[in-house]
C-alpha positions as semicolon CSV with decimal commas, in nm:
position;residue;x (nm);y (nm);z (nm)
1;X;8,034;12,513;6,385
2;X;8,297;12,719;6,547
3;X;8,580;12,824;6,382
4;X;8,911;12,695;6,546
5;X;9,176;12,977;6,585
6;X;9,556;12,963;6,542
7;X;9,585;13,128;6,939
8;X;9,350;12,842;7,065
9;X;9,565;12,563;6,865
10;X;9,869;12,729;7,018
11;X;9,739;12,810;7,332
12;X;9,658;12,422;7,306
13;X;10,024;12,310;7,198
14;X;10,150;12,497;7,494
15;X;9,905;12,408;7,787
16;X;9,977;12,052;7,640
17;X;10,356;12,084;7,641
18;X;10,339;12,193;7,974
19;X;10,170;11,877;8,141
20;X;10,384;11,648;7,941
21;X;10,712;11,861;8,109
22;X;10,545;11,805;8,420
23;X;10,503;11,476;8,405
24;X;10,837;11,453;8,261
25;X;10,974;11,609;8,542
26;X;10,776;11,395;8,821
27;X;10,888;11,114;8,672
28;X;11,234;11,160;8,705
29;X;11,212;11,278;9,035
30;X;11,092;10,916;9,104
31;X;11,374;10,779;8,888
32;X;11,627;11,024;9,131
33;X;11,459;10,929;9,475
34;X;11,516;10,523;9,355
35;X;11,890;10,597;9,243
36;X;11,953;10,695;9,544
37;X;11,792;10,402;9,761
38;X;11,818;10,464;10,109
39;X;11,890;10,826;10,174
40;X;11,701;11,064;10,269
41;X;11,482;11,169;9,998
42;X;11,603;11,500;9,904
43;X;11,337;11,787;9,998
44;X;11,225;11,576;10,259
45;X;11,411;11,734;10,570
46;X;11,190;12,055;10,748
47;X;11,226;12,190;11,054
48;X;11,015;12,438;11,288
49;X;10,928;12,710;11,043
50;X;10,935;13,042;11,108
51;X;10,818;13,383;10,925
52;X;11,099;13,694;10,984
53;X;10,946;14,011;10,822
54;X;11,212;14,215;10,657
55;X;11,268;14,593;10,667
56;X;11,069;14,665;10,338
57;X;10,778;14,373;10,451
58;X;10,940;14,095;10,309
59;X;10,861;13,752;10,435
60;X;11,154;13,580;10,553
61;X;11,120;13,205;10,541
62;X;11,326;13,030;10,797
63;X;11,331;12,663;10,880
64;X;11,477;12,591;11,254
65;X;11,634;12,241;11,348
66;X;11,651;12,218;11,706
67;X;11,931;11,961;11,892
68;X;11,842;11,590;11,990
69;X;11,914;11,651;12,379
70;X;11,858;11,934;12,641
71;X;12,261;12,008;12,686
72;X;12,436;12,361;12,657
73;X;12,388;12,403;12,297
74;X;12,532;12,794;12,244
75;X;12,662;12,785;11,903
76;X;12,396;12,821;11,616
77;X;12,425;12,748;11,272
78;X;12,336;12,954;10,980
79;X;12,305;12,825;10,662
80;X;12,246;13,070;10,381
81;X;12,175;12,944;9,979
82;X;12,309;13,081;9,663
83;X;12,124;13,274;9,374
84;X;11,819;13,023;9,168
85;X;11,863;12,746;9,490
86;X;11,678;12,753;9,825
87;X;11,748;12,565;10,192
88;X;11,734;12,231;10,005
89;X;12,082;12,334;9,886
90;X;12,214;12,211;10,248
91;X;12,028;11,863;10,214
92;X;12,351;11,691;10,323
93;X;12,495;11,901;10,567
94;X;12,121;11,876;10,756
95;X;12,147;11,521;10,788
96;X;12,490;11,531;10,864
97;X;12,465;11,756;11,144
98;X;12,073;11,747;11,259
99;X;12,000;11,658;11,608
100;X;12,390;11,762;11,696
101;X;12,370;12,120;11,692
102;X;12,081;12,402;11,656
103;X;12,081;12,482;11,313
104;X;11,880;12,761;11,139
105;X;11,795;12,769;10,756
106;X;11,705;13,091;10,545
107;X;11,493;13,093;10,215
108;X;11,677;13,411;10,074
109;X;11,446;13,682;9,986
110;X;11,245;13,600;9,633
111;X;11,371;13,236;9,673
112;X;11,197;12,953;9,841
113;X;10,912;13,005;10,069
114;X;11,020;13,340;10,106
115;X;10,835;13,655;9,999
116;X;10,820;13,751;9,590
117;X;11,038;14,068;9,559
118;X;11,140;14,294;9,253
119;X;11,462;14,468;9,059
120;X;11,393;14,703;9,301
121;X;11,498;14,537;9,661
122;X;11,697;14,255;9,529
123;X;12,038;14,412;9,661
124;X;12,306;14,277;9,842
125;X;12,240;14,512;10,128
126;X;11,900;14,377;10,137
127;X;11,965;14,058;10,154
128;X;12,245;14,142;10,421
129;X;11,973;14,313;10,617
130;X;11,758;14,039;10,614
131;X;12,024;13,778;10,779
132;X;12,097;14,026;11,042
133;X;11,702;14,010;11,147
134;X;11,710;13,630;11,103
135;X;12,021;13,638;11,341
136;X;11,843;13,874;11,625
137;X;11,547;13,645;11,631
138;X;11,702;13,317;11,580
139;X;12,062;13,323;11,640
140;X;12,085;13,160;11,979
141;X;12,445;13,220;12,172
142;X;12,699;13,232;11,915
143;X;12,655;13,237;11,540
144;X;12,830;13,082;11,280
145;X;12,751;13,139;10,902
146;X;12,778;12,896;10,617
147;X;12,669;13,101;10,309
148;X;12,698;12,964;9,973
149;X;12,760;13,170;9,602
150;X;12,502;13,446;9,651
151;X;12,459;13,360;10,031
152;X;12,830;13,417;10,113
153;X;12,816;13,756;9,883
154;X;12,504;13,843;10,118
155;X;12,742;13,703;10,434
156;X;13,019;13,942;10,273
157;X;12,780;14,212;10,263
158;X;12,655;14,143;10,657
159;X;12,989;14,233;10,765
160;X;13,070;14,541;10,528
161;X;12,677;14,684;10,658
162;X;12,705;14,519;11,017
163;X;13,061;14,488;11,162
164;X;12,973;14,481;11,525
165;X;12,849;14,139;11,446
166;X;13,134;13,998;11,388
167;X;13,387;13,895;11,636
168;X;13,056;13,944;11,907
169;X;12,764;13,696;11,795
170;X;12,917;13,597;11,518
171;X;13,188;13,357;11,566
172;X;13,271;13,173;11,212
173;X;13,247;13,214;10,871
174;X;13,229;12,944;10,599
175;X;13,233;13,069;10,228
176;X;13,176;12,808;9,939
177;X;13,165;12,865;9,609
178;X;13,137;13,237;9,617
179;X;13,346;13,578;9,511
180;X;13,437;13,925;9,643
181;X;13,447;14,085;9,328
182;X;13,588;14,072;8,993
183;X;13,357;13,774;8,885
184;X;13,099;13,930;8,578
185;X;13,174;14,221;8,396
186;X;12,831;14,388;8,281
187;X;12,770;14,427;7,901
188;X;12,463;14,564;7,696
189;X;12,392;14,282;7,557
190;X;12,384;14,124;7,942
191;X;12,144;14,410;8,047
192;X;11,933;14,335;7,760
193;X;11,897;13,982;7,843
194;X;11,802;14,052;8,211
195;X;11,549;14,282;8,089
196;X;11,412;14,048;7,894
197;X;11,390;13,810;8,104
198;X;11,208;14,009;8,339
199;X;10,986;14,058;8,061
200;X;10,939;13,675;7,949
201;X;10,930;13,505;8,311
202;X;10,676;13,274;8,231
203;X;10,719;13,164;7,908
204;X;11,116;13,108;8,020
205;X;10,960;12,921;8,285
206;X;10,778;12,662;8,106
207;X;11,120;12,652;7,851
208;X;11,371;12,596;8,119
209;X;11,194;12,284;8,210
210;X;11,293;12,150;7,821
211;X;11,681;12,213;7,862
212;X;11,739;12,317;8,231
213;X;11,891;11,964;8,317
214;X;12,175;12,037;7,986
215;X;12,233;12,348;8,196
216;X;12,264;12,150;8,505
217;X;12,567;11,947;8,419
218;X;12,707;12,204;8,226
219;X;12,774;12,529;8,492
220;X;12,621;12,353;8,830
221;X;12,809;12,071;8,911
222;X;13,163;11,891;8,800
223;X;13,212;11,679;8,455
224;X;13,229;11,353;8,648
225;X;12,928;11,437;8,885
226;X;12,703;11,168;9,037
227;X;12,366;11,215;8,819
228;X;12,173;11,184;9,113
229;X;12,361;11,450;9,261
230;X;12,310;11,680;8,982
231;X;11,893;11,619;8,954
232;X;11,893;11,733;9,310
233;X;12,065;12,072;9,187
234;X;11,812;12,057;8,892
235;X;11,511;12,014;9,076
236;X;11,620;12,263;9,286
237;X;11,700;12,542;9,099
238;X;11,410;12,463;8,821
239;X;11,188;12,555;9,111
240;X;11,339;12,927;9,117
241;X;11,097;13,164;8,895
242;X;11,314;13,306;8,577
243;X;11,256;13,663;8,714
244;X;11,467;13,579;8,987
245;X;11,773;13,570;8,752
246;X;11,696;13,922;8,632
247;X;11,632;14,067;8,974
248;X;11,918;13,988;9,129
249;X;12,179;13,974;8,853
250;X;12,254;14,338;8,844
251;X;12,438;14,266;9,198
252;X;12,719;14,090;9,003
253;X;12,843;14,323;8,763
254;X;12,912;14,570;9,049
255;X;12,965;14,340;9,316
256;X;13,298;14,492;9,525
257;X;13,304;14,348;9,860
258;X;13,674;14,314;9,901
259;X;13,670;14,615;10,179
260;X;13,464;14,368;10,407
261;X;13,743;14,107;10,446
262;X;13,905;14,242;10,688
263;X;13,598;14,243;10,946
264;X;13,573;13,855;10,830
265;X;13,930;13,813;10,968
266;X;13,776;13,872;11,340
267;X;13,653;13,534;11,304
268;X;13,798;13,192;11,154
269;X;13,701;13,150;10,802
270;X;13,707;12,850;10,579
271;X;13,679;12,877;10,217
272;X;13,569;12,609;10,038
273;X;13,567;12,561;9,695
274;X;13,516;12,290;9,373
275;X;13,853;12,264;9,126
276;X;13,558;12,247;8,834
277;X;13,338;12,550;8,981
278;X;13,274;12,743;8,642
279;X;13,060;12,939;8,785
280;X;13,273;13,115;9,090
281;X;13,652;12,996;8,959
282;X;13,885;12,831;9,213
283;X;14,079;13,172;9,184
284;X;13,840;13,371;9,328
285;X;13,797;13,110;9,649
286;X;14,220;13,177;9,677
287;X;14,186;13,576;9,632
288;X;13,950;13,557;9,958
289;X;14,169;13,279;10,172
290;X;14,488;13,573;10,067
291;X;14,315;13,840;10,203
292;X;14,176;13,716;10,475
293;X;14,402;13,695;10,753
294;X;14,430;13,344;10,891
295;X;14,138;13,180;10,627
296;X;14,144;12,801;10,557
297;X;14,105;12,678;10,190
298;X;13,944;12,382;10,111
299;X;13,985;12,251;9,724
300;X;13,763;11,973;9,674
301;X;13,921;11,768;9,316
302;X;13,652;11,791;9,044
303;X;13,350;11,919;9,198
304;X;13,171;12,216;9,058
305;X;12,981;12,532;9,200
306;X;12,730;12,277;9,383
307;X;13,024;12,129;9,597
308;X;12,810;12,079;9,846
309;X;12,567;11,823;9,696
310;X;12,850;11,647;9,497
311;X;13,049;11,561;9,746
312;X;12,871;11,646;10,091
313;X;13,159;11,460;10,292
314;X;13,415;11,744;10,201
315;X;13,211;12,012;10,275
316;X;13,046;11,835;10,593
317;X;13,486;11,760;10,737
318;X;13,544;12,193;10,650
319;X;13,247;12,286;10,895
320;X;13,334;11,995;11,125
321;X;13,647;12,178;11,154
322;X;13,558;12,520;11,194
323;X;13,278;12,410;11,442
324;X;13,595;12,249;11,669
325;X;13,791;12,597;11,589
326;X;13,535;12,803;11,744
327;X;13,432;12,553;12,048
C-alpha cells in the first residue's frame, strides 16, 4: 500500500480549493448577469480584432468597432484601460456609443489579450509607445483619447514622448480617474512586496480569488455602489495575473508627468473624476484641470476609481461633450 504524503494531501487541499473558487466564481457571474436583467451581459461586446506588434515584439490586442452607416465618420475613438482591468472596463461607454462613431479598444500591454511582458518593459514610455502604433494603424482622421488610471498616465506619457500628436491627429483628451504625479511614495517595505509578488504570482492568484471581491468594494468602486456594478470590476480585474501588479507598480512611485500638461492644453481636455476615488483622490483630478489650460472637471457624487462602471451615464454626458467640442 502506498504511503500517502503530506505534499500530495496538500497538493490535494489546494487543487481542490481551487475548483470550488472556480465554481464559486462562475456562479456568481450567473447571479451578476441575472441582477442585471436586460443589459448587455458584461464581456459580451467584441469588435473586429486586431494584433499591433510593439517595438520590443509585444502583441498589441486591439478590438475595433466600426459605425452603423457609411457617412463621413473622421473622428476615432480611443479608449485606453487602467492598471489590473482590460477593454471590458469601457462596457458602458461601448454600448453607449457603438454603431455612432468608430471606436478603437486597446488591451494594454501584459493585460487582456495582449502579449505577457516583464519588470523589464512595463514602463510608462512603453506603454506610451505602444498607443502611438495603435494610433498609426488604427486611428482613422482625428483621434480622441479616453484613458483611464494607468491608461491616462500612459495618455500623459504619449504626449510628454510624442508631442507632434497632439493638436495634429489627436484632437481630445479625456482623463478619468488618473494622476500626474505625487500619488505613491515608494517605501522598502513596498519594494519588498512587489518583489514578492513577482515571486508568488500563482499562489496569489488562486488567493485573490478568496478575498478579491472585499478588495473590490473597498478601493474600486464608491461605499454606496450598485453590487452588480462592482462584480463587473471584480471579474474584471480578478482576471489580471498578480505579476502584473509587480511589473508595473514601480511606474508609480516615480511617476512625474506634470511637464506633459502643457502639450495636453493643445487639445480640449475633460477630467473626470469619482468624489469617493481612493485610489487616484479627487485632488489629483483638480491639480490636472489647474494646470491644464482650458480643462473641464467632471465630479461625479460618490463614485469611486471605477466611475465609469458605477455610474456610466456621467461619464458617457463628459465624452458626449467633448465629442461636440471637437466636431
Amino acid at each position: 500500500m502506498k504511503r500517502i504524503t503530506t505534499a500530495a494531501i496538500t497538493a490535494g487541499a489546494f487543487a481542490g480549493a481551487g475548483v470550488a473558487a472556480s465554481l464559486l466564481r462562475r456562479q456568481r457571474i450567473v447571479q451578476r448577469r441575472r441582477h442585471l436583467g436586460g443589459e448587455v451581459p458584461f464581456g459580451s461586446l467584441r469588435g473586429d480584432q486586431y494584433t499591433v506588434v510593439a517595438e520590443d515584439g509585444v502583441a498589441i490586442n486591439v478590438e475595433v468597432d466600426e459605425p452603423a452607416d457609411d457617412g463621413d465618420h473622421d473622428l476615432t475613438l480611443l479608449f485606453v484601460h487602467g492598471w489590473m482591468c482590460d477593454q471590458d472596463t469601457w462596457h458602458f461607454q461601448r454600448q453607449h456609443l457603438r454603431g455612432r462613431a468608430r471606436l478603437v479598444f486597446v488591451d494594454l500591454r501584459g493585460h487582456g489579450a495582449s502579449g505577457v511582458t516583464s519588470a523589464a518593459n512595463s514602463s510608462l514610455p512603453h506603454l506610451a509607445d505602444d498607443l502611438a502604433r495603435v494610433i498609426a494603424e488604427h486611428g482613422k482622421g482625428r483621434v480622441l483619447v479616453v484613458g483611464h488610471s494607468m491608461g491616462g498616465m500612459a495618455t500623459m506619457q504619449l504626449a510628454a514622448d510624442h508631442p507632434e500628436l497632439f493638436g495634429g491627429t489627436v484632437v481630445g483628451v479625456a482623463l478619468v480617474g488618473t494622476s500626474a504625479g505625487k500619488l505613491v511614495r515608494g517605501t522598502p517595505a513596498l519594494e519588498r512586496l512587489a518583489w514578492l509578488v513577482r515571486r508568488s504570482g500563482p499562489l496569489l492568484d488562486w488567493g485573490r480569488t478568496f478575498n478579491s471581491e472585499t478588495v473590490i468594494r473597498r478601493w474600486a468602486v464608491g461605499p454606496d455602489a450598485d453590487p452588480a456594478r462592482a462584480a463587473m470590476a471584480d471579474e474584471m480585474i480578478s482576471r489580471a495575473p498578480s505579476r502584473v501588479v509587480a511589473d508595473f507598480y514601480p511606474n508609480f512611485p516615480s511617476l512625474d508627468l506634470f511637464e506633459a500638461l502643457s502639450t495636453l492644453a493643445d487639445v480640449p481636455v475633460t477630467v473626470v473624476c469619482g468624489t469617493a476615488d481612493l485610489l487616484t483622490p479627487p485632488k489629483h483630478s483638480r491639480r490636472l484641470a489647474e494646470a491644464i489650460d482650458g480643462a473641464r472637471l467632471v465630479l461625479v457624487e460618490g463614485a469611486g476609481h471605477m466611475v465609469m462602471l458605477e455610474n456610466p451615464r456621467e461619464v458617457d454626458d463628459a465624452i458626449d461633450e467633448l465629442v461636440a467640442k471637437v466636431g
